[in-house]
Each structure stands twice: as C-alpha cells, then as structure tokens.
mmCIF file of C-alpha atoms in Angstrom:
data_model
loop_
_atom_site.group_PDB
_atom_site.id
_atom_site.type_symbol
_atom_site.label_atom_id
_atom_site.label_comp_id
_atom_site.label_asym_id
_atom_site.label_seq_id
_atom_site.Cartn_x
_atom_site.Cartn_y
_atom_site.Cartn_z
ATOM 1 C CA MET B 1081 58.556 159.866 221.307
ATOM 2 C CA PRO B 1082 58.614 157.970 224.628
ATOM 3 C CA ILE B 1083 55.901 155.363 225.140
ATOM 4 C CA TYR B 1084 55.263 153.696 228.468
ATOM 5 C CA HIS B 1085 53.083 150.691 229.303
ATOM 6 C CA HIS B 1086 51.392 150.742 232.692
ATOM 7 C CA PRO B 1087 49.012 148.203 234.247
ATOM 8 C CA THR B 1088 45.505 149.324 235.198
ATOM 9 C CA PRO B 1089 42.401 147.466 236.378
ATOM 10 C CA ILE B 1090 41.048 147.504 232.808
ATOM 11 C CA GLY B 1091 44.209 146.474 230.959
ATOM 12 C CA THR B 1092 47.548 147.967 230.041
ATOM 13 C CA ALA B 1093 47.577 151.725 229.522
ATOM 14 C CA VAL B 1094 49.815 152.785 226.661
ATOM 15 C CA ILE B 1095 50.926 156.353 227.377
ATOM 16 C CA THR B 1096 52.708 158.424 224.741
ATOM 17 C CA GLU B 1097 54.678 161.597 225.463
ATOM 18 C CA GLN B 1098 56.191 164.092 223.046
ATOM 19 C CA ASP B 1099 58.029 167.306 223.890
ATOM 20 C CA GLY B 1100 56.685 167.407 227.451
ATOM 21 C CA TYR B 1101 53.066 166.696 226.475
ATOM 22 C CA ILE B 1102 50.932 163.595 226.778
ATOM 23 C CA THR B 1103 49.711 162.899 223.239
ATOM 24 C CA ALA B 1104 47.912 159.575 223.675
ATOM 25 C CA ILE B 1105 46.579 157.219 226.312
ATOM 26 C CA SER B 1106 44.826 154.041 225.314
ATOM 27 C CA VAL B 1107 44.185 150.751 227.038
ATOM 28 C CA ASN B 1108 45.023 147.457 225.377
ATOM 29 C CA GLY B 1109 44.657 143.848 226.428
ATOM 30 C CA ASP B 1110 45.914 142.670 229.758
ATOM 31 C CA ASP B 1111 49.407 141.738 228.525
ATOM 32 C CA GLN B 1112 51.944 144.258 229.739
ATOM 33 C CA PRO B 1113 54.934 144.611 227.415
ATOM 34 C CA THR B 1114 58.266 145.199 229.077
ATOM 35 C CA ASN B 1115 59.255 148.850 229.217
ATOM 36 C CA ILE B 1116 62.787 149.339 227.945
ATOM 37 C CA ASP B 1117 63.372 152.820 229.333
ATOM 38 C CA ALA B 1118 62.368 154.441 232.602
ATOM 39 C CA PRO B 1119 59.533 156.957 232.245
ATOM 40 C CA ASN B 1120 60.425 160.639 232.076
ATOM 41 C CA GLN B 1121 58.812 163.175 234.428
ATOM 42 C CA THR B 1122 55.808 163.828 232.166
ATOM 43 C CA LEU B 1123 55.092 160.108 231.907
ATOM 44 C CA LEU B 1124 55.581 159.679 235.669
ATOM 45 C CA THR B 1125 52.993 162.388 236.308
ATOM 46 C CA ALA B 1126 50.532 160.706 233.932
ATOM 47 C CA ILE B 1127 51.107 157.325 235.592
ATOM 48 C CA GLU B 1128 50.620 158.827 239.058
ATOM 49 C CA GLN B 1129 47.390 160.557 238.038
ATOM 50 C CA LEU B 1130 46.012 157.426 236.344
ATOM 51 C CA ASP B 1131 46.793 155.405 239.482
ATOM 52 C CA GLU B 1132 45.013 158.029 241.598
ATOM 53 C CA TYR B 1133 42.007 157.923 239.253
ATOM 54 C CA PHE B 1134 41.739 154.145 239.482
ATOM 55 C CA ALA B 1135 42.159 154.316 243.281
ATOM 56 C CA GLY B 1136 39.240 156.751 243.447
ATOM 57 C CA LYS B 1137 41.439 159.630 244.617
ATOM 58 C CA ARG B 1138 41.427 161.764 241.459
ATOM 59 C CA LEU B 1139 38.352 163.257 239.819
ATOM 60 C CA VAL B 1140 40.082 165.687 237.448
ATOM 61 C CA PHE B 1141 43.311 165.256 235.524
ATOM 62 C CA ASP B 1142 45.953 167.968 235.442
ATOM 63 C CA LEU B 1143 48.306 166.914 232.669
ATOM 64 C CA PRO B 1144 49.980 168.767 229.826
ATOM 65 C CA LEU B 1145 47.938 167.437 226.905
ATOM 66 C CA LYS B 1146 48.508 167.865 223.200
ATOM 67 C CA PRO B 1147 45.916 165.931 221.241
ATOM 68 C CA GLU B 1148 46.336 166.094 217.492
ATOM 69 C CA GLY B 1149 43.222 166.750 215.455
ATOM 70 C CA THR B 1150 41.227 169.239 213.442
ATOM 71 C CA ARG B 1151 39.887 172.440 214.958
ATOM 72 C CA PHE B 1152 36.439 170.812 215.176
ATOM 73 C CA GLN B 1153 37.833 167.713 216.901
ATOM 74 C CA GLN B 1154 39.693 169.953 219.363
ATOM 75 C CA GLU B 1155 36.421 171.728 220.199
ATOM 76 C CA VAL B 1156 34.650 168.404 220.770
ATOM 77 C CA TRP B 1157 37.463 167.143 222.990
ATOM 78 C CA GLN B 1158 37.473 170.377 224.984
ATOM 79 C CA HIS B 1159 33.763 169.951 225.561
ATOM 80 C CA LEU B 1160 34.251 166.362 226.740
ATOM 81 C CA GLN B 1161 36.452 167.719 229.513
ATOM 82 C CA THR B 1162 33.502 169.741 230.868
ATOM 83 C CA ILE B 1163 31.398 166.636 231.563
ATOM 84 C CA PRO B 1164 31.606 166.189 235.338
ATOM 85 C CA PHE B 1165 33.139 163.100 236.905
ATOM 86 C CA GLY B 1166 30.408 160.545 237.609
ATOM 87 C CA SER B 1167 28.043 162.041 235.034
ATOM 88 C CA THR B 1168 27.004 161.112 231.533
ATOM 89 C CA VAL B 1169 25.518 162.976 228.601
ATOM 90 C CA THR B 1170 24.013 161.644 225.421
ATOM 91 C CA TYR B 1171 25.409 162.409 221.996
ATOM 92 C CA THR B 1172 22.303 164.548 221.417
ATOM 93 C CA GLN B 1173 22.903 166.483 224.641
ATOM 94 C CA GLN B 1174 26.542 166.974 223.725
ATOM 95 C CA SER B 1175 25.619 168.381 220.317
ATOM 96 C CA ARG B 1176 23.083 170.762 221.887
ATOM 97 C CA GLN B 1177 25.536 171.867 224.591
ATOM 98 C CA MET B 1178 28.033 172.620 221.834
ATOM 99 C CA GLN B 1179 25.293 174.614 220.049
ATOM 100 C CA GLN B 1180 25.536 172.306 217.052
ATOM 101 C CA PRO B 1181 22.341 170.223 217.266
ATOM 102 C CA LEU B 1182 22.618 168.961 213.699
ATOM 103 C CA ALA B 1183 26.209 167.771 214.092
ATOM 104 C CA ILE B 1184 25.482 164.693 216.233
ATOM 105 C CA ARG B 1185 27.230 162.268 213.874
ATOM 106 C CA ALA B 1186 30.249 164.519 213.358
ATOM 107 C CA ILE B 1187 30.561 165.003 217.111
ATOM 108 C CA ALA B 1188 30.268 161.250 217.701
ATOM 109 C CA ALA B 1189 32.955 160.671 215.062
ATOM 110 C CA ALA B 1190 35.243 163.206 216.760
ATOM 111 C CA ASN B 1191 34.650 161.460 220.106
ATOM 112 C CA GLY B 1192 35.772 158.246 218.435
ATOM 113 C CA LYS B 1193 39.029 159.848 217.304
ATOM 114 C CA ASN B 1194 39.971 160.852 220.864
ATOM 115 C CA LYS B 1195 43.406 159.385 221.616
ATOM 116 C CA LEU B 1196 43.485 160.468 225.259
ATOM 117 C CA TRP B 1197 41.147 157.916 226.795
ATOM 118 C CA ILE B 1198 40.000 158.428 230.359
ATOM 119 C CA VAL B 1199 41.739 161.831 230.603
ATOM 120 C CA ILE B 1200 39.503 163.301 227.884
ATOM 121 C CA PRO B 1201 36.420 161.386 229.033
ATOM 122 C CA CYS B 1202 34.664 160.256 225.866
ATOM 123 C CA HIS B 1203 33.425 157.287 227.923
ATOM 124 C CA ARG B 1204 30.937 159.670 229.582
ATOM 125 C CA VAL B 1205 28.940 160.020 226.357
ATOM 126 C CA ILE B 1206 26.193 157.450 225.885
ATOM 127 C CA GLY B 1207 23.385 156.718 223.443
ATOM 128 C CA SER B 1208 20.066 158.564 223.702
ATOM 129 C CA GLY B 1209 18.326 155.542 225.234
ATOM 130 C CA GLY B 1210 21.058 155.072 227.840
ATOM 131 C CA GLU B 1211 22.863 152.408 225.822
ATOM 132 C CA LEU B 1212 26.620 152.180 225.792
ATOM 133 C CA THR B 1213 27.844 152.816 222.282
ATOM 134 C CA GLY B 1214 30.896 154.052 220.485
ATOM 135 C CA TYR B 1215 33.895 153.228 222.647
ATOM 136 C CA ALA B 1216 37.105 152.157 220.942
ATOM 137 C CA GLY B 1217 38.284 150.507 224.161
ATOM 138 C CA GLU B 1218 35.413 148.001 224.088
ATOM 139 C CA ILE B 1219 32.041 148.455 225.744
ATOM 140 C CA TRP B 1220 32.966 146.499 228.885
ATOM 141 C CA ARG B 1221 35.705 149.070 229.638
ATOM 142 C CA LYS B 1222 33.300 151.964 229.111
ATOM 143 C CA LYS B 1223 30.844 150.294 231.513
ATOM 144 C CA TRP B 1224 33.621 149.691 234.058
ATOM 145 C CA LEU B 1225 34.766 153.331 233.900
ATOM 146 C CA LEU B 1226 31.236 154.693 234.274
ATOM 147 C CA GLU B 1227 30.437 152.407 237.201
ATOM 148 C CA HIS B 1228 33.786 153.255 238.846
ATOM 149 C CA GLU B 1229 33.070 156.978 238.560
ATOM 150 C CA ALA B 1230 29.461 156.623 239.750
ATOM 151 C CA LYS B 1231 30.619 154.728 242.835
ATOM 152 C CA ILE B 1232 33.328 157.294 243.687
ATOM 153 C CA ALA B 1233 31.006 160.239 243.009
ATOM 154 C CA GLY B 1234 28.366 158.698 245.263
ATOM 155 C CA VAL B 1235 25.673 158.547 242.609
ATOM 156 C CA GLY B 1236 25.267 154.810 243.077
ATOM 157 C CA GLN B 1237 25.109 152.349 240.232
ATOM 158 C CA LEU B 1238 24.313 153.917 236.888
ATOM 159 C CA SER B 1239 21.449 152.294 235.070
ATOM 160 C CA LEU B 1240 23.157 151.262 231.856
ATOM 161 C CA LEU B 1241 21.771 149.337 228.948
ATOM 162 C CA LEU B 1242 23.933 147.009 226.883
#
C-alpha cells in the first residue's frame, strides 16, 4: 500500500493508494517525512489535483476513490460530495437532505470517520449556529479550507464562529 507525503499550505498531506484507488488523505503537522519511493500514477494524479485545489484552480476532484466503511458511512460520504465548493451545510441540513432527520448524530459520526479529507469535503459541514465543530484535522484547518473555498468561489469571507 503506497503512501506519499506531500506539502500543502495547511500541513503535510498523507496520501494512501491501494490497487489503483486513493483510500485515504489526511493532513498532519508541518513536518514532511522523506518519501522513500517515487509516487505511482494514481498518487501523482492525487498530488496534482490537491495542488490545483490549493492554487484555486480545482473545484471538483476526479480521483478513483475507495473509502472503507459501512453502507451507511458510504451514503453519508457520497452526500458530502454533493455539497458545492464554497458552500456549507449544517449537520441538521445534511440529515434532512439525506431524508434522515433523526440521524444527526450518526451522520456527524460518519463524517468524523471520513478518511479522504478535502476530497470528500466533510469540512463543509458546520454546527447549526454557524460554529466550526467536528473536524479531525483541527478547527483552524477547517476554517482555512472554508475561507479558501469562499474566496475562490467569490462568496467573500464566510461568517464563521469559533
């Protein structure tokens, strides 16, 4: 299972590939470990698309993804991919859009198990009062990503509560 470390404006992206699919992308601290092997074509494509995203040139990812999770988690992650670039929804809105209004906590928990950060945009889900909650990559990264997308999408600065 090839793993590649790639610098980004918010820290080092750790990208995992298996059998031609991207299975995980997370962002760690700013230390970039040395990559032992050159990235394969799937990893190169992921790196290129992440670079384009951070440069403001990519709004939608087109990668072969294979997230591992339950059927319910898969449904939640598929829904996350329908949230437009530069937009946010609340956990309550997400549960209603998924026609599961009583499953807010289960949906939030599934969001938290997303291993394909940025590409499956769980950062676009916020608390009902506009607060930034529930991001495994630390709240400051979630805020950075949302402000980056708002700027690129031309919606100005999002009004975010901490």
